[in-house]
Amino acid sequence: MTQLITTELVELDQNLGNSPETVIRHLASKVAATGRASEVEGLFADAFAREQKTATGIPGGIAIPHCRSAAVIEPTLAMARLDPKVDFGAKDGPADLVFFIAAPDGADQAHLKLLSKLARSLIKKDFTAALRNASSREEIVELVDGALADKPAAHAAAPAGVAAGAAGAPAGSTSAGPVSASSAAGDSASSRPKRLVAVTACPTGIAHTYMAADSLVAAAQEAGVDLQVETQGSSGAKPLDPAVIAAADAVIFAVDVDVRGKERFAGKPVINAPVKRGIDEPAKMVQEALAAADNPHARRVPHFGAEEQAEHEADEKGEHIGQKLKRALLTGVSYMIPFVAGGGLLIALGFLLGGYDITEVADTVVVENNFGNLPEGGLTTYLGAVLFKIGALSMGFLVPALAGYIAYAIADRPGIAPGFVAGAVSGFMGAGFLGGIVGGLLAGYMAHLIGTWQVPRWLRGLMPVVIIPLLASIFASGLMFLVLGGPIAGLTLALNGWLSGMTGASAVVLGIILGLMMCFDLGGPVNKVAYAFAVAGLSAGSADNQAPWQIMATVMAAGMVPPLAMALATVLDKKLFSLAERENGKAAWLLGASFISEGAIPFAAADPLRVIPASMVGGALTGALCMAFNVTSQAPHGGLFVFFAIGNLLMFVISIIAGTIVSALAVVALKRWAAPKSAATVETVPATV
């Protein structure tokens, strides 16, 4: 196995800048310079994107930026001892020890276990003290190699309470062992010590997952509590023994992703928190779990294991009902888009091959004809009919998928079936995407409510697969049939009629509004509302009703303007932009052409008061031009790469070019007029392709 760290990957007492961005970029450069990564920018972008999700600073002056990246050739550790320290987001202050963990996308389990083991070693004070006292790079490498080679049985860094395949921990590891009743914290009313179980998980699954596990076990040992942890990380996981879970008084979920097999913990008092809190405040989490174990009113894991992790965390942060609804709606839209994207492109290809008249004969052609019996019009008509029909059937899932995954966002898996059924009823009633939204919300909240019922143990197994789908489907779909479907269908019909009748000035005004929304927050909530509005109406488009297709083209074209404009601006006047921004500008050409509005975020983050208004001006112009010249798109995404799905392609391109030029000139003018910061001092967030 290749050595994970070498002297070339170590920096001692170096000034690597004053931000995590500069430190990570420097260490990524070291990894690439040793031939362990194919490119610096790709590795840096992946690592910094991970850093932005959750800060990697941990107590003790340590930071562990890490990522999996396609740019990494072999698993690698790079280390820097910083002078001065840099703030990586730890509560106790900046870090002077930084370990950069870079793993390939397809890293093997042996390497991932070693990387995870190093992360666990960093919470040991004797190890970090030795790193700080080391006088040479060779000594650092020796210390790290020693930590990686250490046997679990002889090392305190692999607590027995961690049940997982991490860092060489034995597959059947046992708990730290029970303690006497007198020493168990908060156990005055029990004849045995409190028993806790925990699950830790993070998106990458290399460092935080295992460090949180060890920190929780250590805190539990100090409190005299029996705790076992299941680490759901990249190096594999062994589920906790069902008997251990059954005997537990409470459960801790220190996770940034969904817990796999959450239903195993049904009925247990639960403490939810991000995985980083398991590292920063393990003692507090243990005490909170002990308090929950003694509190009959404490939050519990639902009996069907369906209360979404995000909702737990949102409740603890005081998320209000509007934010919960927004999260559910955006979840539904995100799962709906693949049906619309595939269906829209297939329909466009069908029209390309068979013409718009294919809608009239597609059903007959696909049933009665084949390659040996081609219809009138030949092979292109036959293939056009097949593609159109596949696309139309895919688009038929738009409303059920929207409703089903809105319900899923609220009630997890038990909400999917009633949500899909309510969406199908909405489609049958003609209620469209508005009915799908209402049906999904009704199904989700009813499924969630039923899941909180206290039921006998013998009935629990039937709850998620029979009882909840049955009752929630009856409730949501019944309301849609009996009460809500008709009025919503009338509203949908009126909305479609209004859109179809928009011409001239009213259409241009709508284009301006959509253009402004698409460029306001570059992938944020306002942008998503405009995009969701366009995508949700796409299925209503037809050769006789092209208004929904016009709205889709307007939204897509306007969303392409900000990154393209920033790319052009960096060419028009390079000295106004930092080196990093100019590099981001090169990537923004492709991002903009692909309709990825987020390509402009690095520029907006560094200079929002000039970049966002300039982008909105160009986006509004593009939106107005698209609506004025009846540009259409049957594809919800893809930008210039779905040219075959664009109607009036020439004006589509001209509209984008016009908006791009206006925005680029505006941002250059604003930067000159407003005396921008020196390019050397501008800090930006890198764009990724």
mmCIF file with all atom_site columns, C-alpha atoms in Angstrom, residues 22-197:
data_model
loop_
_atom_site.group_PDB
_atom_site.id
_atom_site.type_symbol
_atom_site.label_atom_id
_atom_site.label_alt_id
_atom_site.label_comp_id
_atom_site.label_asym_id
_atom_site.label_entity_id
_atom_site.label_seq_id
_atom_site.pdbx_PDB_ins_code
_atom_site.Cartn_x
_atom_site.Cartn_y
_atom_site.Cartn_z
_atom_site.occupancy
_atom_site.B_iso_or_equiv
_atom_site.pdbx_formal_charge
_atom_site.auth_seq_id
_atom_site.auth_comp_id
_atom_site.auth_asym_id
_atom_site.auth_atom_id
_atom_site.pdbx_PDB_model_num
ATOM 1   C CA . THR A 1 22  ? -5.764  29.838 1.157   1.00 0.00 ? 22  THR A CA 1
ATOM 2   C CA . VAL A 1 23  ? -4.646  26.981 3.398   1.00 0.00 ? 23  VAL A CA 1
ATOM 3   C CA . ILE A 1 24  ? -6.707  24.388 1.535   1.00 0.00 ? 24  ILE A CA 1
ATOM 4   C CA . ARG A 1 25  ? -5.543  25.696 -1.825  1.00 0.00 ? 25  ARG A CA 1
ATOM 5   C CA . HIS A 1 26  ? -1.893  25.481 -0.735  1.00 0.00 ? 26  HIS A CA 1
ATOM 6   C CA . LEU A 1 27  ? -2.267  21.925 0.547   1.00 0.00 ? 27  LEU A CA 1
ATOM 7   C CA . ALA A 1 28  ? -4.159  20.895 -2.590  1.00 0.00 ? 28  ALA A CA 1
ATOM 8   C CA . SER A 1 29  ? -1.232  22.272 -4.591  1.00 0.00 ? 29  SER A CA 1
ATOM 9   C CA . LYS A 1 30  ? 1.171   20.156 -2.526  1.00 0.00 ? 30  LYS A CA 1
ATOM 10  C CA . VAL A 1 31  ? -0.876  17.035 -3.246  1.00 0.00 ? 31  VAL A CA 1
ATOM 11  C CA . ALA A 1 32  ? -0.919  17.762 -6.977  1.00 0.00 ? 32  ALA A CA 1
ATOM 12  C CA . ALA A 1 33  ? 2.796   18.621 -7.015  1.00 0.00 ? 33  ALA A CA 1
ATOM 13  C CA . THR A 1 34  ? 3.648   15.149 -5.714  1.00 0.00 ? 34  THR A CA 1
ATOM 14  C CA . GLY A 1 35  ? 1.653   13.528 -8.509  1.00 0.00 ? 35  GLY A CA 1
ATOM 15  C CA . ARG A 1 36  ? -1.123  12.318 -6.208  1.00 0.00 ? 36  ARG A CA 1
ATOM 16  C CA . ALA A 1 37  ? -3.813  14.477 -7.850  1.00 0.00 ? 37  ALA A CA 1
ATOM 17  C CA . SER A 1 38  ? -4.412  15.185 -11.515 1.00 0.00 ? 38  SER A CA 1
ATOM 18  C CA . GLU A 1 39  ? -5.213  18.869 -11.023 1.00 0.00 ? 39  GLU A CA 1
ATOM 19  C CA . VAL A 1 40  ? -5.157  21.495 -8.310  1.00 0.00 ? 40  VAL A CA 1
ATOM 20  C CA . GLU A 1 41  ? -8.388  23.326 -9.114  1.00 0.00 ? 41  GLU A CA 1
ATOM 21  C CA . GLY A 1 42  ? -10.618 20.259 -9.136  1.00 0.00 ? 42  GLY A CA 1
ATOM 22  C CA . LEU A 1 43  ? -9.247  19.023 -5.823  1.00 0.00 ? 43  LEU A CA 1
ATOM 23  C CA . PHE A 1 44  ? -9.404  22.474 -4.258  1.00 0.00 ? 44  PHE A CA 1
ATOM 24  C CA . ALA A 1 45  ? -12.966 23.018 -5.460  1.00 0.00 ? 45  ALA A CA 1
ATOM 25  C CA . ASP A 1 46  ? -14.172 19.719 -3.975  1.00 0.00 ? 46  ASP A CA 1
ATOM 26  C CA . ALA A 1 47  ? -12.370 20.305 -0.677  1.00 0.00 ? 47  ALA A CA 1
ATOM 27  C CA . PHE A 1 48  ? -13.542 23.886 -0.307  1.00 0.00 ? 48  PHE A CA 1
ATOM 28  C CA . ALA A 1 49  ? -17.111 22.925 -1.208  1.00 0.00 ? 49  ALA A CA 1
ATOM 29  C CA . ARG A 1 50  ? -16.984 20.370 1.627   1.00 0.00 ? 50  ARG A CA 1
ATOM 30  C CA . GLU A 1 51  ? -15.584 23.043 3.954   1.00 0.00 ? 51  GLU A CA 1
ATOM 31  C CA . GLN A 1 52  ? -18.487 25.340 3.151   1.00 0.00 ? 52  GLN A CA 1
ATOM 32  C CA . LYS A 1 53  ? -21.025 22.669 4.083   1.00 0.00 ? 53  LYS A CA 1
ATOM 33  C CA . THR A 1 54  ? -19.584 22.210 7.562   1.00 0.00 ? 54  THR A CA 1
ATOM 34  C CA . ALA A 1 55  ? -16.517 23.872 9.043   1.00 0.00 ? 55  ALA A CA 1
ATOM 35  C CA . THR A 1 56  ? -13.798 21.303 9.769   1.00 0.00 ? 56  THR A CA 1
ATOM 36  C CA . GLY A 1 57  ? -12.216 22.974 12.780  1.00 0.00 ? 57  GLY A CA 1
ATOM 37  C CA . ILE A 1 58  ? -12.435 20.949 15.986  1.00 0.00 ? 58  ILE A CA 1
ATOM 38  C CA . PRO A 1 59  ? -11.506 21.757 19.584  1.00 0.00 ? 59  PRO A CA 1
ATOM 39  C CA . GLY A 1 60  ? -7.815  21.768 20.389  1.00 0.00 ? 60  GLY A CA 1
ATOM 40  C CA . GLY A 1 61  ? -6.526  23.983 17.588  1.00 0.00 ? 61  GLY A CA 1
ATOM 41  C CA . ILE A 1 62  ? -7.033  21.332 14.882  1.00 0.00 ? 62  ILE A CA 1
ATOM 42  C CA . ALA A 1 63  ? -8.639  21.399 11.454  1.00 0.00 ? 63  ALA A CA 1
ATOM 43  C CA . ILE A 1 64  ? -9.277  18.478 9.137   1.00 0.00 ? 64  ILE A CA 1
ATOM 44  C CA . PRO A 1 65  ? -10.384 19.684 5.710   1.00 0.00 ? 65  PRO A CA 1
ATOM 45  C CA . HIS A 1 66  ? -11.206 16.622 3.660   1.00 0.00 ? 66  HIS A CA 1
ATOM 46  C CA . CYS A 1 67  ? -13.013 15.464 0.554   1.00 0.00 ? 67  CYS A CA 1
ATOM 47  C CA . ARG A 1 68  ? -13.465 12.751 -1.995  1.00 0.00 ? 68  ARG A CA 1
ATOM 48  C CA . SER A 1 69  ? -12.547 13.971 -5.454  1.00 0.00 ? 69  SER A CA 1
ATOM 49  C CA . ALA A 1 70  ? -12.194 12.607 -8.943  1.00 0.00 ? 70  ALA A CA 1
ATOM 50  C CA . ALA A 1 71  ? -8.991  14.644 -9.145  1.00 0.00 ? 71  ALA A CA 1
ATOM 51  C CA . VAL A 1 72  ? -7.284  12.487 -6.486  1.00 0.00 ? 72  VAL A CA 1
ATOM 52  C CA . ILE A 1 73  ? -5.187  9.664  -7.899  1.00 0.00 ? 73  ILE A CA 1
ATOM 53  C CA . GLU A 1 74  ? -4.308  7.955  -4.619  1.00 0.00 ? 74  GLU A CA 1
ATOM 54  C CA . PRO A 1 75  ? -5.354  8.542  -0.981  1.00 0.00 ? 75  PRO A CA 1
ATOM 55  C CA . THR A 1 76  ? -3.163  11.232 0.518   1.00 0.00 ? 76  THR A CA 1
ATOM 56  C CA . LEU A 1 77  ? -2.523  13.189 3.704   1.00 0.00 ? 77  LEU A CA 1
ATOM 57  C CA . ALA A 1 78  ? -1.009  16.658 3.628   1.00 0.00 ? 78  ALA A CA 1
ATOM 58  C CA . MET A 1 79  ? -0.168  18.406 6.880   1.00 0.00 ? 79  MET A CA 1
ATOM 59  C CA . ALA A 1 80  ? 0.593   21.999 7.831   1.00 0.00 ? 80  ALA A CA 1
ATOM 60  C CA . ARG A 1 81  ? 1.631   23.474 11.177  1.00 0.00 ? 81  ARG A CA 1
ATOM 61  C CA . LEU A 1 82  ? 0.508   27.060 10.808  1.00 0.00 ? 82  LEU A CA 1
ATOM 62  C CA . ASP A 1 83  ? 2.063   30.263 12.043  1.00 0.00 ? 83  ASP A CA 1
ATOM 63  C CA . PRO A 1 84  ? -0.087  32.308 12.355  1.00 0.00 ? 84  PRO A CA 1
ATOM 64  C CA . LYS A 1 85  ? -3.131  30.222 13.167  1.00 0.00 ? 85  LYS A CA 1
ATOM 65  C CA . VAL A 1 86  ? -6.192  30.245 10.900  1.00 0.00 ? 86  VAL A CA 1
ATOM 66  C CA . ASP A 1 87  ? -9.837  30.112 11.958  1.00 0.00 ? 87  ASP A CA 1
ATOM 67  C CA . PHE A 1 88  ? -11.502 26.950 10.644  1.00 0.00 ? 88  PHE A CA 1
ATOM 68  C CA . GLY A 1 89  ? -14.706 27.471 12.613  1.00 0.00 ? 89  GLY A CA 1
ATOM 69  C CA . ALA A 1 90  ? -13.928 25.669 15.872  1.00 0.00 ? 90  ALA A CA 1
ATOM 70  C CA . LYS A 1 91  ? -15.596 27.138 18.944  1.00 0.00 ? 91  LYS A CA 1
ATOM 71  C CA . ASP A 1 92  ? -12.344 27.356 20.912  1.00 0.00 ? 92  ASP A CA 1
ATOM 72  C CA . GLY A 1 93  ? -10.506 29.452 18.332  1.00 0.00 ? 93  GLY A CA 1
ATOM 73  C CA . PRO A 1 94  ? -8.215  29.148 15.303  1.00 0.00 ? 94  PRO A CA 1
ATOM 74  C CA . ALA A 1 95  ? -6.199  26.086 14.335  1.00 0.00 ? 95  ALA A CA 1
ATOM 75  C CA . ASP A 1 96  ? -2.459  25.611 14.089  1.00 0.00 ? 96  ASP A CA 1
ATOM 76  C CA . LEU A 1 97  ? -2.533  21.930 13.060  1.00 0.00 ? 97  LEU A CA 1
ATOM 77  C CA . VAL A 1 98  ? -4.182  21.224 9.716   1.00 0.00 ? 98  VAL A CA 1
ATOM 78  C CA . PHE A 1 99  ? -4.459  17.790 8.132   1.00 0.00 ? 99  PHE A CA 1
ATOM 79  C CA . PHE A 1 100 ? -5.814  17.741 4.598   1.00 0.00 ? 100 PHE A CA 1
ATOM 80  C CA . ILE A 1 101 ? -7.318  14.338 3.773   1.00 0.00 ? 101 ILE A CA 1
ATOM 81  C CA . ALA A 1 102 ? -7.777  13.695 0.047   1.00 0.00 ? 102 ALA A CA 1
ATOM 82  C CA . ALA A 1 103 ? -9.447  10.477 -1.058  1.00 0.00 ? 103 ALA A CA 1
ATOM 83  C CA . PRO A 1 104 ? -10.321 9.326  -4.580  1.00 0.00 ? 104 PRO A CA 1
ATOM 84  C CA . ASP A 1 105 ? -13.981 8.866  -5.456  1.00 0.00 ? 105 ASP A CA 1
ATOM 85  C CA . GLY A 1 106 ? -13.423 5.114  -5.589  1.00 0.00 ? 106 GLY A CA 1
ATOM 86  C CA . ALA A 1 107 ? -10.971 4.708  -2.718  1.00 0.00 ? 107 ALA A CA 1
ATOM 87  C CA . ASP A 1 108 ? -10.693 1.162  -1.385  1.00 0.00 ? 108 ASP A CA 1
ATOM 88  C CA . GLN A 1 109 ? -11.842 0.304  2.122   1.00 0.00 ? 109 GLN A CA 1
ATOM 89  C CA . ALA A 1 110 ? -8.328  -0.295 3.476   1.00 0.00 ? 110 ALA A CA 1
ATOM 90  C CA . HIS A 1 111 ? -7.221  3.223  2.608   1.00 0.00 ? 111 HIS A CA 1
ATOM 91  C CA . LEU A 1 112 ? -10.408 4.785  3.926   1.00 0.00 ? 112 LEU A CA 1
ATOM 92  C CA . LYS A 1 113 ? -9.978  2.980  7.233   1.00 0.00 ? 113 LYS A CA 1
ATOM 93  C CA . LEU A 1 114 ? -6.478  4.403  7.583   1.00 0.00 ? 114 LEU A CA 1
ATOM 94  C CA . LEU A 1 115 ? -7.681  7.916  6.816   1.00 0.00 ? 115 LEU A CA 1
ATOM 95  C CA . SER A 1 116 ? -10.463 7.534  9.353   1.00 0.00 ? 116 SER A CA 1
ATOM 96  C CA . LYS A 1 117 ? -8.026  6.193  11.932  1.00 0.00 ? 117 LYS A CA 1
ATOM 97  C CA . LEU A 1 118 ? -5.839  9.256  11.588  1.00 0.00 ? 118 LEU A CA 1
ATOM 98  C CA . ALA A 1 119 ? -8.863  11.482 12.128  1.00 0.00 ? 119 ALA A CA 1
ATOM 99  C CA . ARG A 1 120 ? -9.659  9.590  15.322  1.00 0.00 ? 120 ARG A CA 1
ATOM 100 C CA . SER A 1 121 ? -6.082  9.927  16.546  1.00 0.00 ? 121 SER A CA 1
ATOM 101 C CA . LEU A 1 122 ? -6.291  13.701 16.311  1.00 0.00 ? 122 LEU A CA 1
ATOM 102 C CA . ILE A 1 123 ? -8.646  13.940 19.271  1.00 0.00 ? 123 ILE A CA 1
ATOM 103 C CA . LYS A 1 124 ? -5.888  12.505 21.524  1.00 0.00 ? 124 LYS A CA 1
ATOM 104 C CA . LYS A 1 125 ? -3.944  15.176 23.338  1.00 0.00 ? 125 LYS A CA 1
ATOM 105 C CA . ASP A 1 126 ? -0.682  13.235 23.483  1.00 0.00 ? 126 ASP A CA 1
ATOM 106 C CA . PHE A 1 127 ? -0.659  12.758 19.715  1.00 0.00 ? 127 PHE A CA 1
ATOM 107 C CA . THR A 1 128 ? -1.379  16.412 18.936  1.00 0.00 ? 128 THR A CA 1
ATOM 108 C CA . ALA A 1 129 ? 1.208   17.529 21.498  1.00 0.00 ? 129 ALA A CA 1
ATOM 109 C CA . ALA A 1 130 ? 3.819   15.401 19.765  1.00 0.00 ? 130 ALA A CA 1
ATOM 110 C CA . LEU A 1 131 ? 2.894   16.954 16.433  1.00 0.00 ? 131 LEU A CA 1
ATOM 111 C CA . ARG A 1 132 ? 3.348   20.445 17.867  1.00 0.00 ? 132 ARG A CA 1
ATOM 112 C CA . ASN A 1 133 ? 6.715   19.561 19.391  1.00 0.00 ? 133 ASN A CA 1
ATOM 113 C CA . ALA A 1 134 ? 8.126   17.835 16.300  1.00 0.00 ? 134 ALA A CA 1
ATOM 114 C CA . SER A 1 135 ? 11.199  19.581 14.922  1.00 0.00 ? 135 SER A CA 1
ATOM 115 C CA . SER A 1 136 ? 11.328  18.112 11.419  1.00 0.00 ? 136 SER A CA 1
ATOM 116 C CA . ARG A 1 137 ? 9.149   16.852 8.621   1.00 0.00 ? 137 ARG A CA 1
ATOM 117 C CA . GLU A 1 138 ? 10.599  13.396 9.049   1.00 0.00 ? 138 GLU A CA 1
ATOM 118 C CA . GLU A 1 139 ? 9.438   13.351 12.664  1.00 0.00 ? 139 GLU A CA 1
ATOM 119 C CA . ILE A 1 140 ? 5.911   14.350 11.611  1.00 0.00 ? 140 ILE A CA 1
ATOM 120 C CA . VAL A 1 141 ? 5.784   11.545 9.053   1.00 0.00 ? 141 VAL A CA 1
ATOM 121 C CA . GLU A 1 142 ? 7.049   9.066  11.646  1.00 0.00 ? 142 GLU A CA 1
ATOM 122 C CA . LEU A 1 143 ? 4.384   10.154 14.145  1.00 0.00 ? 143 LEU A CA 1
ATOM 123 C CA . VAL A 1 144 ? 1.601   9.849  11.591  1.00 0.00 ? 144 VAL A CA 1
ATOM 124 C CA . ASP A 1 145 ? 2.818   6.476  10.349  1.00 0.00 ? 145 ASP A CA 1
ATOM 125 C CA . GLY A 1 146 ? 2.948   5.292  13.943  1.00 0.00 ? 146 GLY A CA 1
ATOM 126 C CA . ALA A 1 147 ? -0.630  6.381  14.552  1.00 0.00 ? 147 ALA A CA 1
ATOM 127 C CA . LEU A 1 148 ? -1.798  4.619  11.414  1.00 0.00 ? 148 LEU A CA 1
ATOM 128 C CA . ALA A 1 149 ? 0.045   1.399  12.237  1.00 0.00 ? 149 ALA A CA 1
ATOM 129 C CA . ASP A 1 150 ? -1.127  1.262  15.864  1.00 0.00 ? 150 ASP A CA 1
ATOM 130 C CA . LYS A 1 151 ? -3.143  -1.820 16.799  1.00 0.00 ? 151 LYS A CA 1
ATOM 131 C CA . PRO A 1 152 ? -6.700  -1.145 18.058  1.00 0.00 ? 152 PRO A CA 1
ATOM 132 C CA . ALA A 1 153 ? -6.280  -3.371 21.068  1.00 0.00 ? 153 ALA A CA 1
ATOM 133 C CA . ALA A 1 154 ? -3.264  -1.442 22.285  1.00 0.00 ? 154 ALA A CA 1
ATOM 134 C CA . HIS A 1 155 ? -4.534  2.025  21.576  1.00 0.00 ? 155 HIS A CA 1
ATOM 135 C CA . ALA A 1 156 ? -6.982  4.137  23.491  1.00 0.00 ? 156 ALA A CA 1
ATOM 136 C CA . ALA A 1 157 ? -8.001  5.932  20.329  1.00 0.00 ? 157 ALA A CA 1
ATOM 137 C CA . ALA A 1 158 ? -10.238 3.081  19.231  1.00 0.00 ? 158 ALA A CA 1
ATOM 138 C CA . PRO A 1 159 ? -12.871 3.053  21.951  1.00 0.00 ? 159 PRO A CA 1
ATOM 139 C CA . ALA A 1 160 ? -14.569 -0.213 22.468  1.00 0.00 ? 160 ALA A CA 1
ATOM 140 C CA . GLY A 1 161 ? -17.936 1.445  22.297  1.00 0.00 ? 161 GLY A CA 1
ATOM 141 C CA . VAL A 1 162 ? -17.674 2.125  18.589  1.00 0.00 ? 162 VAL A CA 1
ATOM 142 C CA . ALA A 1 163 ? -19.402 -0.572 16.551  1.00 0.00 ? 163 ALA A CA 1
ATOM 143 C CA . ALA A 1 164 ? -18.267 -0.129 12.955  1.00 0.00 ? 164 ALA A CA 1
ATOM 144 C CA . GLY A 1 165 ? -15.677 -1.049 10.424  1.00 0.00 ? 165 GLY A CA 1
ATOM 145 C CA . ALA A 1 166 ? -13.603 2.039  11.009  1.00 0.00 ? 166 ALA A CA 1
ATOM 146 C CA . ALA A 1 167 ? -9.912  2.419  11.476  1.00 0.00 ? 167 ALA A CA 1
ATOM 147 C CA . GLY A 1 168 ? -9.323  -1.194 12.087  1.00 0.00 ? 168 GLY A CA 1
ATOM 148 C CA . ALA A 1 169 ? -11.909 -1.518 14.825  1.00 0.00 ? 169 ALA A CA 1
ATOM 149 C CA . PRO A 1 170 ? -12.992 -5.113 15.312  1.00 0.00 ? 170 PRO A CA 1
ATOM 150 C CA . ALA A 1 171 ? -16.217 -6.018 13.630  1.00 0.00 ? 171 ALA A CA 1
ATOM 151 C CA . GLY A 1 172 ? -17.884 -7.117 16.807  1.00 0.00 ? 172 GLY A CA 1
ATOM 152 C CA . SER A 1 173 ? -16.584 -4.494 19.180  1.00 0.00 ? 173 SER A CA 1
ATOM 153 C CA . THR A 1 174 ? -18.313 -4.281 22.492  1.00 0.00 ? 174 THR A CA 1
ATOM 154 C CA . SER A 1 175 ? -19.230 -1.383 24.682  1.00 0.00 ? 175 SER A CA 1
ATOM 155 C CA . ALA A 1 176 ? -17.024 0.347  27.169  1.00 0.00 ? 176 ALA A CA 1
ATOM 156 C CA . GLY A 1 177 ? -18.630 -1.806 29.771  1.00 0.00 ? 177 GLY A CA 1
ATOM 157 C CA . PRO A 1 178 ? -21.299 -1.200 32.370  1.00 0.00 ? 178 PRO A CA 1
ATOM 158 C CA . VAL A 1 179 ? -20.523 0.725  35.488  1.00 0.00 ? 179 VAL A CA 1
ATOM 159 C CA . SER A 1 180 ? -21.980 0.579  38.951  1.00 0.00 ? 180 SER A CA 1
ATOM 160 C CA . ALA A 1 181 ? -25.286 2.260  39.649  1.00 0.00 ? 181 ALA A CA 1
ATOM 161 C CA . SER A 1 182 ? -23.643 4.707  41.984  1.00 0.00 ? 182 SER A CA 1
ATOM 162 C CA . SER A 1 183 ? -21.350 6.014  39.269  1.00 0.00 ? 183 SER A CA 1
ATOM 163 C CA . ALA A 1 184 ? -23.880 6.251  36.477  1.00 0.00 ? 184 ALA A CA 1
ATOM 164 C CA . ALA A 1 185 ? -24.842 9.823  35.790  1.00 0.00 ? 185 ALA A CA 1
ATOM 165 C CA . GLY A 1 186 ? -28.471 10.621 36.432  1.00 0.00 ? 186 GLY A CA 1
ATOM 166 C CA . ASP A 1 187 ? -29.379 7.033  37.393  1.00 0.00 ? 187 ASP A CA 1
ATOM 167 C CA . SER A 1 188 ? -30.779 7.495  40.857  1.00 0.00 ? 188 SER A CA 1
ATOM 168 C CA . ALA A 1 189 ? -34.099 5.961  39.834  1.00 0.00 ? 189 ALA A CA 1
ATOM 169 C CA . SER A 1 190 ? -32.659 2.929  38.100  1.00 0.00 ? 190 SER A CA 1
ATOM 170 C CA . SER A 1 191 ? -31.094 -0.303 39.268  1.00 0.00 ? 191 SER A CA 1
ATOM 171 C CA . ARG A 1 192 ? -28.598 -0.255 36.413  1.00 0.00 ? 192 ARG A CA 1
ATOM 172 C CA . PRO A 1 193 ? -26.530 2.404  34.706  1.00 0.00 ? 193 PRO A CA 1
ATOM 173 C CA . LYS A 1 194 ? -28.076 4.257  31.824  1.00 0.00 ? 194 LYS A CA 1
ATOM 174 C CA . ARG A 1 195 ? -27.383 2.770  28.434  1.00 0.00 ? 195 ARG A CA 1
ATOM 175 C CA . LEU A 1 196 ? -27.113 4.940  25.351  1.00 0.00 ? 196 LEU A CA 1
ATOM 176 C CA . VAL A 1 197 ? -26.616 4.217  21.678  1.00 0.00 ? 197 VAL A CA 1
#
